[in-house]
N, CA, C and O atoms as a Tinker XYZ file with bonds, in Angstrom:
   492  protein
     1  N     21.452000   69.085000   -7.478000    73     2
     2  CA    22.592000   69.935000   -7.728000    64     1     3
     3  C     23.479000   69.227000   -8.741000    63     2     4     5
     4  O     23.927000   68.100000   -8.534000    81     3
     5  N     23.712000   69.920000   -9.825000    73     3     6
     6  CA    24.484000   69.322000  -10.906000    64     5     7
     7  C     25.941000   69.770000  -10.844000    63     6     8     9
     8  O     26.339000   70.529000   -9.961000    81     7
     9  N     26.711000   69.292000  -11.785000    73     7    10
    10  CA    28.122000   69.658000  -11.857000    64     9    11
    11  C     28.319000   70.970000  -12.614000    63    10    12    13
    12  O     29.395000   71.566000  -12.569000    81    11
    13  N     27.285000   71.407000  -13.300000    73    11    14
    14  CA    27.317000   72.646000  -14.073000    64    13    15
    15  C     26.208000   73.569000  -13.569000    63    14    16    17
    16  O     25.101000   73.114000  -13.283000    81    15
    17  N     26.503000   74.857000  -13.460000    73    15    18
    18  CA    25.491000   75.816000  -12.992000    64    17    19
    19  C     24.251000   75.802000  -13.881000    63    18    20    21
    20  O     23.138000   76.004000  -13.395000    81    19
    21  N     24.431000   75.570000  -15.151000    73    19    22
    22  CA    23.306000   75.607000  -16.081000    64    21    23
    23  C     22.441000   74.349000  -16.027000    63    22    24    25
    24  O     21.385000   74.309000  -16.658000    81    23
    25  N     22.860000   73.332000  -15.295000    73    23    26
    26  CA    22.071000   72.106000  -15.193000    64    25    27
    27  C     21.439000   71.918000  -13.817000    63    26    28    29
    28  O     20.791000   70.900000  -13.576000    81    27
    29  N     21.617000   72.886000  -12.904000    73    27    30
    30  CA    20.937000   72.783000  -11.611000    64    29    31
    31  C     19.428000   72.827000  -11.849000    63    30    32    33
    32  O     18.957000   73.569000  -12.710000    81    31
    33  N     18.688000   72.051000  -11.106000    73    31    34
    34  CA    17.232000   72.043000  -11.248000    64    33    35
    35  C     16.610000   71.714000   -9.898000    63    34    36    37
    36  O     17.307000   71.400000   -8.933000    81    35
    37  N     15.302000   71.791000   -9.852000    73    35    38
    38  CA    14.554000   71.537000   -8.623000    64    37    39
    39  C     13.508000   70.470000   -8.909000    63    38    40    41
    40  O     12.780000   70.556000   -9.897000    81    39
    41  N     13.433000   69.465000   -8.046000    73    39    42
    42  CA    12.343000   68.499000   -8.146000    64    41    43
    43  C     11.090000   69.164000   -7.599000    63    42    44    45
    44  O     11.174000   69.938000   -6.645000    81    43
    45  N      9.939000   68.881000   -8.175000    73    43    46
    46  CA     8.716000   69.569000   -7.778000    64    45    47
    47  C      7.487000   68.729000   -8.101000    63    46    48    49
    48  O      7.550000   67.743000   -8.835000    81    47
    49  N      6.375000   69.156000   -7.526000    73    47    50
    50  CA     5.060000   68.612000   -7.865000    64    49    51
    51  C      4.120000   69.794000   -8.037000    63    50    52    53
    52  O      4.143000   70.720000   -7.226000    81    51
    53  N      3.308000   69.782000   -9.058000    73    51    54
    54  CA     2.404000   70.890000   -9.329000    64    53    55
    55  C      1.097000   70.350000   -9.896000    63    54    56    57
    56  O      1.097000   69.458000  -10.744000    81    55
    57  N     -0.007000   70.895000   -9.422000    73    55    58
    58  CA    -1.322000   70.524000   -9.938000    64    57    59
    59  C     -2.069000   71.806000  -10.280000    63    58    60    61
    60  O     -2.103000   72.742000   -9.481000    81    59
    61  N     -2.662000   71.847000  -11.457000    73    59    62
    62  CA    -3.517000   72.957000  -11.856000    64    61    63
    63  C     -4.885000   72.379000  -12.181000    63    62    64    65
    64  O     -5.000000   71.440000  -12.969000    81    63
    65  N     -5.915000   72.940000  -11.572000    73    63    66
    66  CA    -7.280000   72.479000  -11.800000    64    65    67
    67  C     -8.054000   73.547000  -12.549000    63    66    68    69
    68  O     -7.907000   74.739000  -12.280000    81    67
    69  N     -8.876000   73.112000  -13.490000    73    67    70
    70  CA    -9.717000   74.026000  -14.244000    64    69    71
    71  C    -11.173000   73.648000  -14.016000    63    70    72    73
    72  O    -11.540000   72.475000  -14.082000    81    71
    73  N    -11.985000   74.642000  -13.748000    73    71    74
    74  CA   -13.408000   74.434000  -13.529000    64    73    75
    75  C    -14.048000   75.751000  -13.146000    63    74    76    77
    76  O    -13.381000   76.783000  -13.076000    81    75
    77  N    -15.334000   75.708000  -12.899000    73    75    78
    78  CA   -16.068000   76.916000  -12.522000    64    77    79
    79  C    -16.355000   76.858000  -11.030000    63    78    80    81
    80  O    -17.045000   75.950000  -10.566000    81    79
    81  N    -15.825000   77.831000  -10.264000    73    79    82
    82  CA   -16.086000   77.823000   -8.820000    64    81    83
    83  C    -17.523000   78.243000   -8.520000    63    82    84    85
    84  O    -18.112000   79.066000   -9.221000    81    83
    85  N    -18.058000   77.662000   -7.472000    73    83    86
    86  CA   -19.420000   77.992000   -7.023000    64    85    87
    87  C    -19.342000   78.303000   -5.530000    63    86    88    89
    88  O    -18.902000   77.470000   -4.736000    81    87
    89  N    -19.769000   79.499000   -5.158000    73    87    90
    90  CA   -19.775000   79.901000   -3.759000    64    89    91
    91  C    -20.824000   79.096000   -2.999000    63    90    92    93
    92  O    -21.979000   79.029000   -3.422000    81    91
    93  N    -20.438000   78.493000   -1.896000    73    91    94
    94  CA   -21.388000   77.768000   -1.044000    64    93    95
    95  C    -21.993000   78.785000   -0.088000    63    94    96    97
    96  O    -21.292000   79.348000    0.753000    81    95
    97  N    -23.287000   79.017000   -0.218000    73    95    98
    98  CA   -23.943000   80.037000    0.598000    64    97    99
    99  C    -24.852000   79.451000    1.672000    63    98   100   101
   100  O    -25.126000   80.116000    2.671000    81    99
   101  N    -25.322000   78.230000    1.489000    73    99   102
   102  CA   -26.210000   77.604000    2.467000    64   101   103
   103  C    -25.444000   77.328000    3.764000    63   102   104   105
   104  O    -24.404000   76.669000    3.753000    81   103
   105  N    -25.968000   77.837000    4.873000    73   103   106
   106  CA   -25.289000   77.723000    6.169000    64   105   107
   107  C    -25.019000   76.268000    6.545000    63   106   108   109
   108  O    -23.898000   75.931000    6.927000    81   107
   109  N    -26.026000   75.401000    6.443000    73   107   110
   110  CA   -25.852000   73.996000    6.829000    64   109   111
   111  C    -24.808000   73.299000    5.956000    63   110   112   113
   112  O    -24.031000   72.479000    6.445000    81   111
   113  N    -24.795000   73.626000    4.668000    73   111   114
   114  CA   -23.811000   73.019000    3.767000    64   113   115
   115  C    -22.403000   73.523000    4.092000    63   114   116   117
   116  O    -21.443000   72.755000    4.029000    81   115
   117  N    -22.274000   74.803000    4.439000    73   115   118
   118  CA   -20.961000   75.328000    4.824000    64   117   119
   119  C    -20.444000   74.603000    6.066000    63   118   120   121
   120  O    -19.281000   74.204000    6.121000    81   119
   121  N    -21.313000   74.436000    7.058000    73   119   122
   122  CA   -20.902000   73.750000    8.291000    64   121   123
   123  C    -20.490000   72.318000    7.970000    63   122   124   125
   124  O    -19.491000   71.827000    8.494000    81   123
   125  N    -21.251000   71.648000    7.115000    73   123   126
   126  CA   -20.931000   70.271000    6.726000    64   125   127
   127  C    -19.558000   70.210000    6.043000    63   126   128   129
   128  O    -18.769000   69.306000    6.318000    81   127
   129  N    -19.279000   71.153000    5.171000    73   127   130
   130  CA   -17.995000   71.177000    4.464000    64   129   131
   131  C    -16.843000   71.538000    5.402000    63   130   132   133
   132  O    -15.749000   70.990000    5.272000    81   131
   133  N    -17.077000   72.460000    6.352000    73   131   134
   134  CA   -16.053000   72.757000    7.361000    64   133   135
   135  C    -15.672000   71.482000    8.104000    63   134   136   137
   136  O    -14.491000   71.200000    8.310000    81   135
   137  N    -16.691000   70.710000    8.506000    73   135   138
   138  CA   -16.448000   69.476000    9.263000    64   137   139
   139  C    -15.657000   68.473000    8.419000    63   138   140   141
   140  O    -14.694000   67.876000    8.900000    81   139
   141  N    -16.060000   68.293000    7.178000    73   139   142
   142  CA   -15.354000   67.363000    6.289000    64   141   143
   143  C    -13.885000   67.767000    6.163000    63   142   144   145
   144  O    -12.993000   66.922000    6.251000    81   143
   145  N    -13.639000   69.061000    5.957000    73   143   146
   146  CA   -12.262000   69.543000    5.805000    64   145   147
   147  C    -11.453000   69.318000    7.076000    63   146   148   149
   148  O    -10.347000   68.779000    7.026000    81   147
   149  N    -12.005000   69.732000    8.216000    73   147   150
   150  CA   -11.261000   69.610000    9.470000    64   149   151
   151  C    -11.007000   68.148000    9.827000    63   150   152   153
   152  O     -9.925000   67.804000   10.304000    81   151
   153  N    -11.998000   67.286000    9.597000    73   151   154
   154  CA   -11.804000   65.863000    9.887000    64   153   155
   155  C    -10.773000   65.226000    8.953000    63   154   156   157
   156  O    -10.147000   64.228000    9.310000    81   155
   157  N    -10.594000   65.793000    7.771000    73   155   158
   158  CA    -9.562000   65.293000    6.860000    64   157   159
   159  C     -8.173000   65.665000    7.384000    63   158   160   161
   160  O     -7.235000   64.873000    7.296000    81   159
   161  N     -8.052000   66.883000    7.933000    73   159   162
   162  CA    -6.773000   67.350000    8.468000    64   161   163
   163  C     -6.463000   66.688000    9.803000    63   162   164   165
   164  O     -5.329000   66.279000   10.054000    81   163
   165  N     -7.483000   66.584000   10.663000    73   163   166
   166  CA    -7.293000   66.052000   12.018000    64   165   167
   167  C     -8.526000   65.236000   12.405000    63   166   168   169
   168  O     -9.457000   65.781000   12.999000    81   167
   169  N     -8.550000   63.944000   12.081000    73   167   170
   170  CA    -9.729000   63.115000   12.337000    64   169   171
   171  C    -10.208000   63.194000   13.786000    63   170   172   173
   172  O     -9.425000   63.047000   14.724000    81   171
   173  N    -11.524000   63.430000   13.948000    73   171   174
   174  CA   -12.141000   63.468000   15.270000    64   173   175
   175  C    -12.048000   64.810000   15.976000    63   174   176   177
   176  O    -12.650000   64.989000   17.035000    81   175
   177  N    -11.313000   65.747000   15.419000    73   175   178
   178  CA   -11.110000   67.042000   16.081000    64   177   179
   179  C    -12.403000   67.855000   16.164000    63   178   180   181
   180  O    -12.638000   68.539000   17.160000    81   179
   181  N    -13.237000   67.788000   15.133000    73   179   182
   182  CA   -14.485000   68.572000   15.089000    64   181   183
   183  C    -15.321000   68.366000   16.345000    63   182   184   185
   184  O    -15.853000   69.325000   16.905000    81   183
   185  N    -15.435000   67.129000   16.784000    73   183   186
   186  CA   -16.262000   66.815000   17.949000    64   185   187
   187  C    -15.675000   67.365000   19.250000    63   186   188   189
   188  O    -16.403000   67.518000   20.230000    81   187
   189  N    -14.380000   67.662000   19.279000    73   187   190
   190  CA   -13.730000   68.175000   20.488000    64   189   191
   191  C    -13.867000   69.694000   20.624000    63   190   192   193
   192  O    -13.676000   70.236000   21.713000    81   191
   193  N    -14.186000   70.365000   19.556000    73   191   194
   194  CA   -14.176000   71.824000   19.541000    64   193   195
   195  C    -15.520000   72.420000   19.937000    63   194   196   197
   196  O    -16.556000   71.764000   19.836000    81   195
   197  N    -15.491000   73.681000   20.392000    73   195   198
   198  CA   -16.757000   74.367000   20.629000    64   197   199
   199  C    -17.431000   74.551000   19.280000    63   198   200   201
   200  O    -16.750000   74.671000   18.262000    81   199
   201  N    -18.758000   74.574000   19.254000    73   199   202
   202  CA   -19.452000   74.761000   17.972000    64   201   203
   203  C    -19.091000   76.113000   17.345000    63   202   204   205
   204  O    -18.906000   77.107000   18.047000    81   203
   205  N    -18.995000   76.130000   16.026000    73   203   206
   206  CA   -18.733000   77.401000   15.354000    64   205   207
   207  C    -19.980000   78.270000   15.450000    63   206   208   209
   208  O    -21.094000   77.756000   15.549000    81   207
   209  N    -19.790000   79.589000   15.420000    73   207   210
   210  CA   -20.942000   80.485000   15.548000    64   209   211
   211  C    -21.259000   81.148000   14.209000    63   210   212   213
   212  O    -20.496000   81.045000   13.249000    81   211
   213  N    -22.395000   81.825000   14.170000    73   211   214
   214  CA   -22.856000   82.433000   12.919000    64   213   215
   215  C    -21.856000   83.441000   12.353000    63   214   216   217
   216  O    -21.665000   83.502000   11.138000    81   215
   217  N    -21.218000   84.230000   13.213000    73   215   218
   218  CA   -20.239000   85.206000   12.720000    64   217   219
   219  C    -19.061000   84.517000   12.039000    63   218   220   221
   220  O    -18.569000   85.002000   11.020000    81   219
   221  N    -18.607000   83.403000   12.585000    73   219   222
   222  CA   -17.500000   82.661000   11.970000    64   221   223
   223  C    -17.923000   82.075000   10.624000    63   222   224   225
   224  O    -17.158000   82.084000    9.660000    81   223
   225  N    -19.148000   81.568000   10.577000    73   223   226
   226  CA   -19.652000   80.991000    9.325000    64   225   227
   227  C    -19.749000   82.069000    8.249000    63   226   228   229
   228  O    -19.362000   81.843000    7.103000    81   227
   229  N    -20.272000   83.249000    8.622000    73   227   230
   230  CA   -20.420000   84.349000    7.663000    64   229   231
   231  C    -19.069000   84.911000    7.227000    63   230   232   233
   232  O    -18.925000   85.367000    6.092000    81   231
   233  N    -18.086000   84.882000    8.112000    73   231   234
   234  CA   -16.777000   85.486000    7.825000    64   233   235
   235  C    -15.895000   84.627000    6.932000    63   234   236   237
   236  O    -14.869000   85.099000    6.442000    81   235
   237  N    -16.274000   83.383000    6.714000    73   235   238
   238  CA   -15.438000   82.467000    5.940000    64   237   239
   239  C    -16.176000   82.023000    4.688000    63   238   240   241
   240  O    -17.278000   81.479000    4.762000    81   239
   241  N    -15.561000   82.260000    3.545000    73   239   242
   242  CA   -16.153000   81.828000    2.287000    64   241   243
   243  C    -15.648000   80.451000    1.892000    63   242   244   245
   244  O    -14.484000   80.115000    2.109000    81   243
   245  N    -16.527000   79.672000    1.317000    73   243   246
   246  CA   -16.165000   78.349000    0.800000    64   245   247
   247  C    -16.640000   78.249000   -0.642000    63   246   248   249
   248  O    -17.721000   78.726000   -0.990000    81   247
   249  N    -15.825000   77.627000   -1.466000    73   247   250
   250  CA   -16.231000   77.380000   -2.847000    64   249   251
   251  C    -16.069000   75.898000   -3.152000    63   250   252   253
   252  O    -15.230000   75.210000   -2.571000    81   251
   253  N    -16.872000   75.441000   -4.054000    73   251   254
   254  CA   -16.684000   74.086000   -4.594000    64   253   255
   255  C    -16.400000   74.255000   -6.077000    63   254   256   257
   256  O    -16.902000   75.172000   -6.727000    81   255
   257  N    -15.597000   73.361000   -6.585000    73   255   258
   258  CA   -15.229000   73.418000   -7.995000    64   257   259
   259  C    -15.437000   72.042000   -8.602000    63   258   260   261
   260  O    -14.852000   71.057000   -8.151000    81   259
   261  N    -16.269000   71.981000   -9.619000    73   259   262
   262  CA   -16.391000   70.749000  -10.388000    64   261   263
   263  C    -15.210000   70.747000  -11.362000    63   262   264   265
   264  O    -15.132000   71.578000  -12.267000    81   263
   265  N    -14.309000   69.810000  -11.160000    73   263   266
   266  CA   -13.089000   69.777000  -11.967000    64   265   267
   267  C    -13.432000   69.326000  -13.383000    63   266   268   269
   268  O    -13.926000   68.219000  -13.599000    81   267
   269  N    -13.159000   70.205000  -14.335000    73   267   270
   270  CA   -13.425000   69.906000  -15.736000    64   269   271
   271  C    -12.162000   69.447000  -16.461000    63   270   272   273
   272  O    -12.222000   68.706000  -17.443000    81   271
   273  N    -11.028000   69.902000  -15.956000    73   271   274
   274  CA    -9.751000   69.540000  -16.561000    64   273   275
   275  C     -8.673000   69.709000  -15.499000    63   274   276   277
   276  O     -8.783000   70.567000  -14.623000    81   275
   277  N     -7.647000   68.900000  -15.579000    73   275   278
   278  CA    -6.556000   69.000000  -14.612000    64   277   279
   279  C     -5.231000   68.742000  -15.316000    63   278   280   281
   280  O     -5.155000   68.010000  -16.303000    81   279
   281  N     -4.203000   69.360000  -14.784000    73   279   282
   282  CA    -2.862000   69.174000  -15.313000    64   281   283
   283  C     -1.926000   68.903000  -14.140000    63   282   284   285
   284  O     -1.941000   69.628000  -13.145000    81   283
   285  N     -1.119000   67.863000  -14.261000    73   283   286
   286  CA    -0.163000   67.509000  -13.216000    64   285   287
   287  C      1.229000   67.484000  -13.837000    63   286   288   289
   288  O      1.448000   66.912000  -14.905000    81   287
   289  N      2.157000   68.119000  -13.137000    73   287   290
   290  CA     3.548000   68.094000  -13.580000    64   289   291
   291  C      4.408000   67.767000  -12.374000    63   290   292   293
   292  O      4.124000   68.219000  -11.265000    81   291
   293  N      5.446000   66.993000  -12.580000    73   291   294
   294  CA     6.379000   66.730000  -11.494000    64   293   295
   295  C      7.747000   66.376000  -12.059000    63   294   296   297
   296  O      7.892000   65.942000  -13.202000    81   295
   297  N      8.727000   66.578000  -11.217000    73   295   298
   298  CA    10.090000   66.167000  -11.536000    64   297   299
   299  C     10.623000   65.491000  -10.292000    63   298   300   301
   300  O     10.554000   66.060000   -9.202000    81   299
   301  N     11.148000   64.301000  -10.432000    73   299   302
   302  CA    11.657000   63.545000   -9.294000    64   301   303
   303  C     12.814000   62.673000   -9.771000    63   302   304   305
   304  O     12.686000   61.453000   -9.879000    81   303
   305  N     13.920000   63.303000  -10.048000    73   303   306
   306  CA    15.059000   62.564000  -10.584000    64   305   307
   307  C     16.357000   63.294000  -10.253000    63   306   308   309
   308  O     16.336000   64.460000   -9.858000    81   307
   309  N     17.475000   62.609000  -10.413000    73   307   310
   310  CA    18.768000   63.251000  -10.152000    64   309   311
   311  C     19.084000   64.281000  -11.240000    63   310   312   313
   312  O     18.389000   64.344000  -12.254000    81   311
   313  N     20.130000   65.089000  -11.031000    73   311   314
   314  CA    20.501000   66.060000  -12.055000    64   313   315
   315  C     20.929000   65.359000  -13.341000    63   314   316   317
   316  O     21.417000   64.229000  -13.329000    81   315
   317  N     20.734000   66.052000  -14.423000    73   315   318
   318  CA    21.131000   65.512000  -15.730000    64   317   319
   319  C     22.273000   66.378000  -16.246000    63   318   320   321
   320  O     22.060000   67.492000  -16.725000    81   319
   321  N     23.463000   65.857000  -16.144000    73   319   322
   322  CA    24.657000   66.575000  -16.589000    64   321   323
   323  C     25.029000   66.168000  -18.006000    63   322   324   325
   324  O     24.610000   65.127000  -18.513000    81   323
   325  N     25.827000   67.020000  -18.622000    73   323   326
   326  CA    26.428000   66.627000  -19.892000    64   325   327
   327  C     27.406000   65.487000  -19.599000    63   326   328   329
   328  O     28.108000   65.538000  -18.588000    81   327
   329  N     27.472000   64.475000  -20.442000    73   327   330
   330  CA    28.362000   63.336000  -20.183000    64   329   331
   331  C     29.811000   63.741000  -19.909000    63   330   332   333
   332  O     30.488000   63.091000  -19.113000    81   331
   333  N     30.291000   64.792000  -20.550000    73   331   334
   334  CA    31.681000   65.224000  -20.332000    64   333   335
   335  C     31.900000   65.752000  -18.915000    63   334   336   337
   336  O     33.041000   65.824000  -18.458000    81   335
   337  N     30.827000   66.123000  -18.211000    73   335   338
   338  CA    30.946000   66.676000  -16.856000    64   337   339
   339  C     30.865000   65.612000  -15.763000    63   338   340   341
   340  O     31.076000   65.928000  -14.593000    81   339
   341  N     30.571000   64.379000  -16.108000    73   339   342
   342  CA    30.321000   63.348000  -15.098000    64   341   343
   343  C     31.465000   63.139000  -14.115000    63   342   344   345
   344  O     31.225000   62.738000  -12.977000    81   343
   345  N     32.674000   63.394000  -14.516000    73   343   346
   346  CA    33.814000   63.198000  -13.617000    64   345   347
   347  C     34.374000   64.503000  -13.054000    63   346   348   349
   348  O     35.465000   64.514000  -12.485000    81   347
   349  N     33.641000   65.592000  -13.208000    73   347   350
   350  CA    34.100000   66.866000  -12.647000    64   349   351
   351  C     34.165000   66.720000  -11.132000    63   350   352   353
   352  O     33.229000   66.178000  -10.543000    81   351
   353  N     35.239000   67.186000  -10.468000    73   351   354
   354  CA    35.443000   66.923000   -9.038000    64   353   355
   355  C     34.599000   67.813000   -8.114000    63   354   356   357
   356  O     35.133000   68.652000   -7.389000    81   355
   357  N     33.309000   67.621000   -8.152000    73   355   358
   358  CA    32.389000   68.342000   -7.261000    64   357   359
   359  C     31.215000   67.415000   -6.964000    63   358   360   361
   360  O     30.841000   66.582000   -7.789000    81   359
   361  N     30.638000   67.573000   -5.768000    73   359   362
   362  CA    29.496000   66.734000   -5.414000    64   361   363
   363  C     28.308000   67.098000   -6.287000    63   362   364   365
   364  O     28.084000   68.271000   -6.588000    81   363
   365  N     27.548000   66.089000   -6.693000    73   363   366
   366  CA    26.305000   66.287000   -7.444000    64   365   367
   367  C     25.284000   65.309000   -6.891000    63   366   368   369
   368  O     25.645000   64.214000   -6.459000    81   367
   369  N     24.035000   65.683000   -6.900000    73   367   370
   370  CA    22.985000   64.799000   -6.407000    64   369   371
   371  C     21.744000   65.580000   -6.023000    63   370   372   373
   372  O     21.544000   66.710000   -6.467000    81   371
   373  N     20.915000   64.967000   -5.195000    73   371   374
   374  CA    19.638000   65.548000   -4.771000    64   373   375
   375  C     19.685000   65.794000   -3.271000    63   374   376   377
   376  O     20.130000   64.934000   -2.511000    81   375
   377  N     19.229000   66.960000   -2.848000    73   375   378
   378  CA    19.044000   67.248000   -1.427000    64   377   379
   379  C     17.537000   67.291000   -1.207000    63   378   380   381
   380  O     16.900000   68.290000   -1.540000    81   379
   381  N     16.946000   66.220000   -0.650000    73   379   382
   382  CA    15.491000   66.171000   -0.521000    64   381   383
   383  C     14.969000   67.170000    0.510000    63   382   384   385
   384  O     15.605000   67.414000    1.536000    81   383
   385  N     13.826000   67.729000    0.226000    73   383   386
   386  CA    13.095000   68.551000    1.180000    64   385   387
   387  C     12.079000   67.626000    1.832000    63   386   388   389
   388  O     11.176000   67.126000    1.162000    81   387
   389  N     12.216000   67.396000    3.127000    73   387   390
   390  CA    11.332000   66.481000    3.842000    64   389   391
   391  C     10.039000   67.197000    4.221000    63   390   392   393
   392  O     10.061000   68.358000    4.629000    81   391
   393  N      8.931000   66.507000    4.085000    73   391   394
   394  CA     7.630000   67.041000    4.483000    64   393   395
   395  C      7.046000   66.111000    5.530000    63   394   396   397
   396  O      6.746000   64.951000    5.247000    81   395
   397  N      6.887000   66.628000    6.740000    73   395   398
   398  CA     6.287000   65.817000    7.793000    64   397   399
   399  C      5.711000   66.733000    8.859000    63   398   400   401
   400  O      6.081000   67.903000    8.953000    81   399
   401  N      4.808000   66.196000    9.655000    73   399   402
   402  CA     4.246000   66.938000   10.776000    64   401   403
   403  C      5.258000   66.936000   11.903000    63   402   404   405
   404  O      5.897000   65.918000   12.172000    81   403
   405  N      5.405000   68.072000   12.559000    73   403   406
   406  CA     6.270000   68.161000   13.726000    64   405   407
   407  C      5.521000   67.727000   14.972000    63   406   408   409
   408  O      4.353000   67.347000   14.901000    81   407
   409  N      6.190000   67.785000   16.109000    73   407   410
   410  CA     5.558000   67.451000   17.385000    64   409   411
   411  C      4.608000   68.573000   17.787000    63   410   412   413
   412  O      4.917000   69.746000   17.579000    81   411
   413  N      3.447000   68.228000   18.364000    73   411   414
   414  CA     2.511000   69.268000   18.806000    64   413   415
   415  C      3.157000   70.178000   19.847000    63   414   416   417
   416  O      3.912000   69.720000   20.705000    81   415
   417  N      2.852000   71.464000   19.761000    73   415   418
   418  CA     3.340000   72.454000   20.717000    64   417   419
   419  C      2.123000   73.110000   21.357000    63   418   420   421
   420  O      1.366000   73.810000   20.685000    81   419
   421  N      1.935000   72.886000   22.653000    73   419   422
   422  CA     0.762000   73.389000   23.362000    64   421   423
   423  C      0.743000   74.911000   23.372000    63   422   424   425
   424  O      1.774000   75.556000   23.565000    81   423
   425  N     -0.436000   75.474000   23.164000    73   423   426
   426  CA    -0.659000   76.915000   23.236000    64   425   427
   427  C     -0.231000   77.404000   24.619000    63   426   428   429
   428  O     -0.662000   76.830000   25.619000    81   427
   429  N      0.606000   78.450000   24.709000    73   427   430
   430  CA     1.095000   78.892000   26.013000    64   429   431
   431  C      0.002000   79.410000   26.947000    63   430   432   433
   432  O      0.216000   79.482000   28.157000    81   431
   433  N     -1.157000   79.770000   26.415000    73   431   434
   434  CA    -2.237000   80.229000   27.299000    64   433   435
   435  C     -3.238000   79.116000   27.604000    63   434   436   437
   436  O     -4.301000   79.369000   28.170000    81   435
   437  N     -2.893000   77.885000   27.227000    73   435   438
   438  CA    -3.760000   76.734000   27.513000    64   437   439
   439  C     -4.004000   76.638000   29.011000    63   438   440   441
   440  O     -3.068000   76.678000   29.809000    81   439
   441  N     -5.275000   76.511000   29.381000    73   439   442
   442  CA    -5.606000   76.386000   30.799000    64   441   443
   443  C     -5.233000   74.991000   31.276000    63   442   444   445
   444  O     -5.552000   73.992000   30.632000    81   443
   445  N     -4.564000   74.942000   32.394000    73   443   446
   446  CA    -3.996000   73.695000   32.914000    64   445   447
   447  C     -5.017000   72.569000   33.001000    63   446   448   449
   448  O     -4.719000   71.434000   32.631000    81   447
   449  N     -6.226000   72.874000   33.490000    73   447   450
   450  CA    -7.198000   71.789000   33.687000    64   449   451
   451  C     -7.678000   71.167000   32.372000    63   450   452   453
   452  O     -8.320000   70.117000   32.391000    81   451
   453  N     -7.380000   71.789000   31.248000    73   451   454
   454  CA    -7.816000   71.238000   29.968000    64   453   455
   455  C     -6.710000   70.491000   29.230000    63   454   456   457
   456  O     -6.921000   69.993000   28.124000    81   455
   457  N     -5.540000   70.414000   29.839000    73   455   458
   458  CA    -4.456000   69.700000   29.178000    64   457   459
   459  C     -4.780000   68.216000   29.067000    63   458   460   461
   460  O     -5.173000   67.595000   30.054000    81   459
   461  N     -4.621000   67.641000   27.879000    73   459   462
   462  CA    -4.826000   66.200000   27.754000    64   461   463
   463  C     -3.672000   65.446000   28.416000    63   462   464   465
   464  O     -2.598000   66.007000   28.632000    81   463
   465  N     -3.900000   64.192000   28.731000    73   463   466
   466  CA    -2.841000   63.361000   29.321000    64   465   467
   467  C     -1.646000   63.284000   28.375000    63   466   468   469
   468  O     -0.494000   63.316000   28.807000    81   467
   469  N     -1.933000   63.183000   27.097000    73   467   470
   470  CA    -0.880000   63.222000   26.081000    64   469   471
   471  C     -1.367000   64.148000   24.970000    63   470   472   473
   472  O     -2.575000   64.257000   24.759000    81   471
   473  N     -0.473000   64.812000   24.261000    73   471   474
   474  CA    -0.913000   65.671000   23.158000    64   473   475
   475  C     -1.648000   64.853000   22.106000    63   474   476   477
   476  O     -1.347000   63.675000   21.916000    81   475
   477  N     -2.606000   65.465000   21.423000    73   475   478
   478  CA    -3.337000   64.731000   20.384000    64   477   479
   479  C     -2.389000   64.237000   19.294000    63   478   480   481
   480  O     -1.448000   64.934000   18.916000    81   479
   481  N     -2.640000   63.058000   18.807000    73   479   482
   482  CA    -1.821000   62.474000   17.755000    64   481   483
   483  C     -2.654000   62.372000   16.486000    63   482   484   485
   484  O     -2.730000   61.311000   15.867000    81   483
   485  N     -3.276000   63.477000   16.106000    73   483   486
   486  CA    -4.179000   63.466000   14.966000    64   485   487
   487  C     -3.454000   63.478000   13.637000    63   486   488   489
   488  O     -4.003000   63.056000   12.619000    81   487
   489  N     -2.237000   63.955000   13.642000    73   487   490
   490  CA    -1.547000   64.125000   12.375000    64   489   491
   491  C     -0.666000   62.943000   12.092000    63   490   492
   492  O      0.002000   62.904000   11.059000    81   491
């Protein structure tokens, strides 16, 4: 937030990838990629879950992309005011947006006998 309306800006991160997508159609490869993805999000979770079924595999499309080109842009700095505005009597600075995992919230229909001693700490 700057001292002038015309100098307000937002810090950001952006990635654009260029390549040719390829639909993964082989069932075994799709299952392998599902596992890789889920284990990246929540290590060890795949082994705790019921096996996925054929209808779920067919209902979900997966693509792989060989990245041929990429573009990254980001802004991570305080506002840039005109020097004459530096002493204007208003607060200026950055209000960070925090990104973090919250505490697990158990599904309200979770069957009591399946409750873990402590919620999973996968994240």
